[in-house]
Each structure stands twice: as structure tokens, then as C-alpha cells.
GROMACS .gro file of C-alpha atoms in nm:
model
  249
    1UNK     CA    1  -2.373  -5.642  -5.145
    2UNK     CA    2  -2.423  -5.791  -4.781
    3UNK     CA    3  -2.057  -5.592  -4.694
    4UNK     CA    4  -2.206  -5.291  -4.855
    5UNK     CA    5  -2.525  -5.318  -4.683
    6UNK     CA    6  -2.309  -5.421  -4.366
    7UNK     CA    7  -2.113  -5.094  -4.386
    8UNK     CA    8  -2.431  -4.880  -4.483
    9UNK     CA    9  -2.582  -4.973  -4.159
   10UNK     CA   10  -2.292  -4.914  -3.952
   11UNK     CA   11  -2.231  -4.595  -4.067
   12UNK     CA   12  -2.601  -4.515  -3.971
   13UNK     CA   13  -2.554  -4.661  -3.612
   14UNK     CA   14  -2.251  -4.459  -3.549
   15UNK     CA   15  -2.420  -4.126  -3.653
   16UNK     CA   16  -2.711  -4.197  -3.452
   17UNK     CA   17  -2.472  -4.270  -3.156
   18UNK     CA   18  -2.272  -3.950  -3.193
   19UNK     CA   19  -2.549  -3.731  -3.254
   20UNK     CA   20  -2.715  -3.842  -2.947
   21UNK     CA   21  -2.402  -3.822  -2.733
   22UNK     CA   22  -2.392  -3.469  -2.847
   23UNK     CA   23  -2.755  -3.378  -2.770
   24UNK     CA   24  -2.744  -3.527  -2.427
   25UNK     CA   25  -2.397  -3.283  -2.339
   26UNK     CA   26  -2.576  -2.985  -2.467
   27UNK     CA   27  -2.818  -2.777  -2.220
   28UNK     CA   28  -3.140  -2.629  -2.342
   29UNK     CA   29  -3.124  -2.271  -2.406
   30UNK     CA   30  -3.355  -2.178  -2.159
   31UNK     CA   31  -3.199  -2.385  -1.876
   32UNK     CA   32  -2.836  -2.273  -1.973
   33UNK     CA   33  -2.955  -1.903  -1.942
   34UNK     CA   34  -3.130  -1.981  -1.602
   35UNK     CA   35  -2.757  -2.154  -1.494
   36UNK     CA   36  -2.595  -1.805  -1.598
   37UNK     CA   37  -2.831  -1.626  -1.407
   38UNK     CA   38  -2.816  -1.808  -1.110
   39UNK     CA   39  -2.437  -1.774  -1.110
   40UNK     CA   40  -2.465  -1.420  -1.158
   41UNK     CA   41  -2.658  -1.366  -0.857
   42UNK     CA   42  -2.481  -1.553  -0.616
   43UNK     CA   43  -2.189  -1.403  -0.733
   44UNK     CA   44  -2.334  -1.050  -0.641
   45UNK     CA   45  -2.438  -1.208  -0.300
   46UNK     CA   46  -2.093  -1.336  -0.235
   47UNK     CA   47  -1.962  -0.995  -0.307
   48UNK     CA   48  -2.190  -0.823  -0.060
   49UNK     CA   49  -1.967  -1.023   0.214
   50UNK     CA   50  -2.178  -1.362   0.266
   51UNK     CA   51  -2.006  -1.702   0.249
   52UNK     CA   52  -2.132  -1.992   0.091
   53UNK     CA   53  -2.233  -2.157   0.425
   54UNK     CA   54  -2.474  -1.852   0.460
   55UNK     CA   55  -2.650  -1.939   0.104
   56UNK     CA   56  -2.944  -2.149   0.119
   57UNK     CA   57  -3.123  -2.221  -0.209
   58UNK     CA   58  -3.509  -2.219  -0.152
   59UNK     CA   59  -3.728  -2.238  -0.483
   60UNK     CA   60  -3.708  -1.881  -0.672
   61UNK     CA   61  -3.478  -1.735  -0.386
   62UNK     CA   62  -3.145  -1.752  -0.204
   63UNK     CA   63  -3.192  -1.713   0.146
   64UNK     CA   64  -2.908  -1.569   0.323
   65UNK     CA   65  -2.803  -1.557   0.675
   66UNK     CA   66  -3.175  -1.672   0.807
   67UNK     CA   67  -3.364  -1.414   0.654
   68UNK     CA   68  -3.250  -1.223   0.367
   69UNK     CA   69  -3.376  -1.275   0.049
   70UNK     CA   70  -3.274  -1.271  -0.288
   71UNK     CA   71  -3.462  -1.343  -0.584
   72UNK     CA   72  -3.293  -1.568  -0.846
   73UNK     CA   73  -3.452  -1.334  -1.100
   74UNK     CA   74  -3.333  -1.019  -0.987
   75UNK     CA   75  -3.149  -0.798  -1.168
   76UNK     CA   76  -2.759  -0.800  -1.090
   77UNK     CA   77  -2.612  -0.465  -1.072
   78UNK     CA   78  -2.356  -0.349  -1.313
   79UNK     CA   79  -2.091  -0.310  -1.075
   80UNK     CA   80  -2.180  -0.702  -0.962
   81UNK     CA   81  -2.212  -0.617  -0.577
   82UNK     CA   82  -1.869  -0.458  -0.566
   83UNK     CA   83  -1.784  -0.422  -0.186
   84UNK     CA   84  -1.838  -0.052  -0.103
   85UNK     CA   85  -1.700   0.142   0.229
   86UNK     CA   86  -2.049   0.128   0.433
   87UNK     CA   87  -2.157  -0.079   0.710
   88UNK     CA   88  -2.415  -0.334   0.755
   89UNK     CA   89  -2.625  -0.247   0.430
   90UNK     CA   90  -2.583  -0.351   0.075
   91UNK     CA   91  -2.479  -0.020  -0.060
   92UNK     CA   92  -2.810   0.086  -0.222
   93UNK     CA   93  -3.036   0.298  -0.057
   94UNK     CA   94  -3.424   0.359  -0.121
   95UNK     CA   95  -3.472   0.669  -0.317
   96UNK     CA   96  -3.819   0.698  -0.227
   97UNK     CA   97  -3.760   0.717   0.160
   98UNK     CA   98  -3.990   0.952   0.222
   99UNK     CA   99  -4.288   0.746   0.124
  100UNK     CA  100  -4.247   0.349   0.146
  101UNK     CA  101  -4.631   0.240   0.126
  102UNK     CA  102  -4.679  -0.071   0.307
  103UNK     CA  103  -4.958  -0.314   0.216
  104UNK     CA  104  -5.086  -0.516   0.481
  105UNK     CA  105  -5.197  -0.889   0.359
  106UNK     CA  106  -5.504  -0.998   0.497
  107UNK     CA  107  -5.301  -1.308   0.638
  108UNK     CA  108  -5.164  -1.102   0.882
  109UNK     CA  109  -5.451  -0.845   0.991
  110UNK     CA  110  -5.408  -0.976   1.354
  111UNK     CA  111  -5.058  -0.824   1.399
  112UNK     CA  112  -5.140  -0.457   1.277
  113UNK     CA  113  -5.068  -0.321   1.603
  114UNK     CA  114  -4.708  -0.451   1.597
  115UNK     CA  115  -4.680  -0.378   1.238
  116UNK     CA  116  -4.759   0.003   1.347
  117UNK     CA  117  -4.543   0.005   1.608
  118UNK     CA  118  -4.250  -0.132   1.393
  119UNK     CA  119  -4.297   0.145   1.157
  120UNK     CA  120  -4.334   0.421   1.419
  121UNK     CA  121  -3.969   0.291   1.540
  122UNK     CA  122  -3.834   0.362   1.204
  123UNK     CA  123  -4.028   0.694   1.122
  124UNK     CA  124  -3.910   0.840   1.452
  125UNK     CA  125  -3.529   0.827   1.419
  126UNK     CA  126  -3.414   1.155   1.472
  127UNK     CA  127  -3.264   1.327   1.156
  128UNK     CA  128  -3.387   1.079   0.926
  129UNK     CA  129  -3.611   1.138   0.625
  130UNK     CA  130  -3.725   0.729   0.633
  131UNK     CA  131  -4.100   0.702   0.653
  132UNK     CA  132  -4.295   0.405   0.613
  133UNK     CA  133  -4.665   0.447   0.540
  134UNK     CA  134  -4.942   0.179   0.542
  135UNK     CA  135  -5.161   0.180   0.211
  136UNK     CA  136  -5.496  -0.013   0.130
  137UNK     CA  137  -5.429   0.071  -0.242
  138UNK     CA  138  -5.329  -0.172  -0.521
  139UNK     CA  139  -5.003   0.039  -0.554
  140UNK     CA  140  -4.748  -0.044  -0.305
  141UNK     CA  141  -4.392  -0.066  -0.248
  142UNK     CA  142  -4.375  -0.358   0.026
  143UNK     CA  143  -4.617  -0.642   0.088
  144UNK     CA  144  -4.636  -0.750   0.452
  145UNK     CA  145  -4.763  -1.132   0.505
  146UNK     CA  146  -4.790  -1.440   0.718
  147UNK     CA  147  -4.539  -1.733   0.587
  148UNK     CA  148  -4.556  -2.028   0.861
  149UNK     CA  149  -4.324  -2.246   0.620
  150UNK     CA  150  -4.004  -2.034   0.640
  151UNK     CA  151  -3.839  -2.247   0.906
  152UNK     CA  152  -3.886  -2.382   1.281
  153UNK     CA  153  -3.639  -2.105   1.358
  154UNK     CA  154  -3.689  -1.828   1.148
  155UNK     CA  155  -3.896  -1.536   1.297
  156UNK     CA  156  -3.897  -1.374   0.942
  157UNK     CA  157  -3.757  -1.294   0.609
  158UNK     CA  158  -3.734  -0.981   0.357
  159UNK     CA  159  -3.586  -0.884   0.027
  160UNK     CA  160  -3.315  -0.629   0.054
  161UNK     CA  161  -3.342  -0.295  -0.127
  162UNK     CA  162  -3.239  -0.317  -0.526
  163UNK     CA  163  -2.997  -0.117  -0.684
  164UNK     CA  164  -3.271   0.078  -0.873
  165UNK     CA  165  -3.368   0.262  -0.568
  166UNK     CA  166  -3.641   0.029  -0.462
  167UNK     CA  167  -3.740  -0.129  -0.114
  168UNK     CA  168  -3.731  -0.476  -0.068
  169UNK     CA  169  -4.073  -0.569  -0.201
  170UNK     CA  170  -4.186  -0.863   0.022
  171UNK     CA  171  -4.188  -0.918   0.420
  172UNK     CA  172  -4.263  -1.247   0.530
  173UNK     CA  173  -4.367  -1.312   0.899
  174UNK     CA  174  -4.367  -1.671   1.037
  175UNK     CA  175  -4.682  -1.594   1.255
  176UNK     CA  176  -4.678  -1.919   1.434
  177UNK     CA  177  -4.367  -1.936   1.576
  178UNK     CA  178  -4.377  -1.574   1.727
  179UNK     CA  179  -4.730  -1.560   1.798
  180UNK     CA  180  -4.635  -1.667   2.179
  181UNK     CA  181  -4.364  -1.396   2.203
  182UNK     CA  182  -4.390  -1.061   2.388
  183UNK     CA  183  -4.558  -0.782   2.203
  184UNK     CA  184  -4.215  -0.607   2.203
  185UNK     CA  185  -4.026  -0.918   2.040
  186UNK     CA  186  -4.330  -0.973   1.790
  187UNK     CA  187  -4.258  -0.570   1.714
  188UNK     CA  188  -3.883  -0.658   1.700
  189UNK     CA  189  -3.928  -0.912   1.453
  190UNK     CA  190  -4.119  -0.684   1.196
  191UNK     CA  191  -3.872  -0.385   1.282
  192UNK     CA  192  -3.598  -0.606   1.191
  193UNK     CA  193  -3.744  -0.752   0.845
  194UNK     CA  194  -3.837  -0.395   0.718
  195UNK     CA  195  -3.488  -0.294   0.811
  196UNK     CA  196  -3.378  -0.529   0.571
  197UNK     CA  197  -3.604  -0.354   0.299
  198UNK     CA  198  -3.429  -0.027   0.327
  199UNK     CA  199  -3.081  -0.202   0.264
  200UNK     CA  200  -2.946  -0.304   0.612
  201UNK     CA  201  -2.778  -0.601   0.690
  202UNK     CA  202  -2.698  -0.770   0.981
  203UNK     CA  203  -2.474  -0.571   1.249
  204UNK     CA  204  -2.311  -0.859   1.377
  205UNK     CA  205  -2.235  -1.025   1.036
  206UNK     CA  206  -1.865  -1.116   1.075
  207UNK     CA  207  -1.823  -0.967   0.687
  208UNK     CA  208  -2.011  -0.649   0.740
  209UNK     CA  209  -1.887  -0.317   0.597
  210UNK     CA  210  -1.893  -0.004   0.818
  211UNK     CA  211  -2.159   0.272   0.748
  212UNK     CA  212  -1.955   0.615   0.747
  213UNK     CA  213  -1.859   0.680   1.132
  214UNK     CA  214  -2.078   0.390   1.243
  215UNK     CA  215  -1.846   0.102   1.254
  216UNK     CA  216  -1.778  -0.152   1.503
  217UNK     CA  217  -2.009  -0.437   1.670
  218UNK     CA  218  -2.322  -0.312   1.871
  219UNK     CA  219  -2.453  -0.549   2.120
  220UNK     CA  220  -2.790  -0.349   2.150
  221UNK     CA  221  -2.835  -0.338   1.731
  222UNK     CA  222  -3.188  -0.452   1.662
  223UNK     CA  223  -3.039  -0.550   1.333
  224UNK     CA  224  -2.837  -0.842   1.473
  225UNK     CA  225  -2.934  -1.152   1.337
  226UNK     CA  226  -3.002  -1.485   1.484
  227UNK     CA  227  -3.180  -1.360   1.765
  228UNK     CA  228  -3.522  -1.465   1.684
  229UNK     CA  229  -3.742  -1.372   1.989
  230UNK     CA  230  -3.472  -1.288   2.237
  231UNK     CA  231  -3.300  -0.970   2.067
  232UNK     CA  232  -3.323  -0.599   2.130
  233UNK     CA  233  -3.676  -0.460   2.100
  234UNK     CA  234  -3.561  -0.123   1.997
  235UNK     CA  235  -3.338   0.049   1.743
  236UNK     CA  236  -3.004   0.132   1.913
  237UNK     CA  237  -2.819   0.455   1.918
  238UNK     CA  238  -2.599   0.316   1.656
  239UNK     CA  239  -2.900   0.171   1.452
  240UNK     CA  240  -3.032   0.518   1.465
  241UNK     CA  241  -2.725   0.676   1.383
  242UNK     CA  242  -2.676   0.467   1.080
  243UNK     CA  243  -3.019   0.527   0.974
  244UNK     CA  244  -2.985   0.907   0.960
  245UNK     CA  245  -2.652   0.884   0.774
  246UNK     CA  246  -2.786   0.671   0.492
  247UNK     CA  247  -3.121   0.883   0.486
  248UNK     CA  248  -3.060   1.222   0.626
  249UNK     CA  249  -3.293   1.504   0.614
   0.00000   0.00000   0.00000
């Protein structure tokens, strides 16, 4: 009986160990789904031409090339970000480009003049139908607000436009960092971030793809990255040309 009892206990213990090991190696369903979604978003970002070194994980987002934001929960396009034959944009234009509604969060009320100046730059591009309009309503396309925690050298961040024709829905401005910059440079930051919301990437990105007929580097481009507080303060001739190509009248 003793031997039978020992054998029974040994079988029970082995079963517990096997079950424990099996469960330990399995991911919970929600975590497994989250991991799969993150991998899809990362693959999409890389297929847009960004390298691993340019991608930084930040909470629910990936921050790319310093100020371009991708949500981990974004809907990844069916083509998975397959590279296209256009330059410094992500391949997806905003379909309601004649009425992009901008909501100004109270946190950034002190920079309304700069916001208006930035909007005017985009709205007056020749031969382009891009139009940003400020709204005070509850329905909007872009929310612009202050976020002073986005980095000691990052002037602002923004979501890129999406595959369903919508503008990137949030712009964050590091007011503490840029408040001592000139008015022109503060406006430049906001203009630049609005550019991301309508699909423009950084002109000086090494893996950038050309907008038809508007290729090559452009030292005067307001959409050059890595120039916080020191870049061009007005849209260059090529910036305007590219805008007119993507958003023609």
C-alpha cells in the first residue's frame, strides 16, 4: 500500500509540474493579441521607410524620427504600408482637405496667433485645396494642445494622416521648450506639425520617397526634421509644389 501511495503522489506531483510549465509558457489571449497588433504597426512603420533606430516606444504610441506619432491601436492598411512612388509623405492623403477642422485646447490658448499664422501658411499655398479651419464645436478633425513632457529637445509631435482619409487627429506642442523662441520659430513648429497631420514626412529623411515631380533634397523645406527652433519659418517653393501635387484644386 505504501508503494502504491508513493506512486500515486508522484504521478500527481508530475501532473502539477507539467501543467504549471505549460501555463507559464502560454500568453494570455489579450496580451497575445496586443503583441500581434504591435508587430503589425511596427512592420507598417518600417515599410514606410523608417528604421529601427528611428522608432521609440512611448506608452500607447510609437514616436518616429522625433515627432511623428503612430498609435499602437491604429488600423494598419491592408497593403501594410507598401512603399509608394511619392516623396516625403506616407501615401495617404486627407480626403476632406477643403475643411480640416482644428480644435484649440485651452492649454494652448496663449499661442492662438501662432496657430492662425501656421494655418494661413497652408491655406494660401497656390493651386492647393488644403484648408484648415478653427472650430469651437465638439466635432473636429485635429486637436492641438500643449504637452511639455514630450522631450527636452522635441518642439512638437503629431499623428500622420491615416489610410481612411482622415487627418492625424492630434498635435502636441512643447510650449515650455519653444516659448522663448521667436514668433516665426514658434509658428514654424506648429506649421511643421500640421504638415504631418496631412501626410507629410520629413523632407531630409534619408529613406524618403519622392512626390511625383518634386524629388530631391530641399535645405529650405519647412518639413525638414531635427531643426527645432532653427529651421525654415515659411513653406519653401518645393513644399508648396508638393502640396499642390497631393492636394490639387
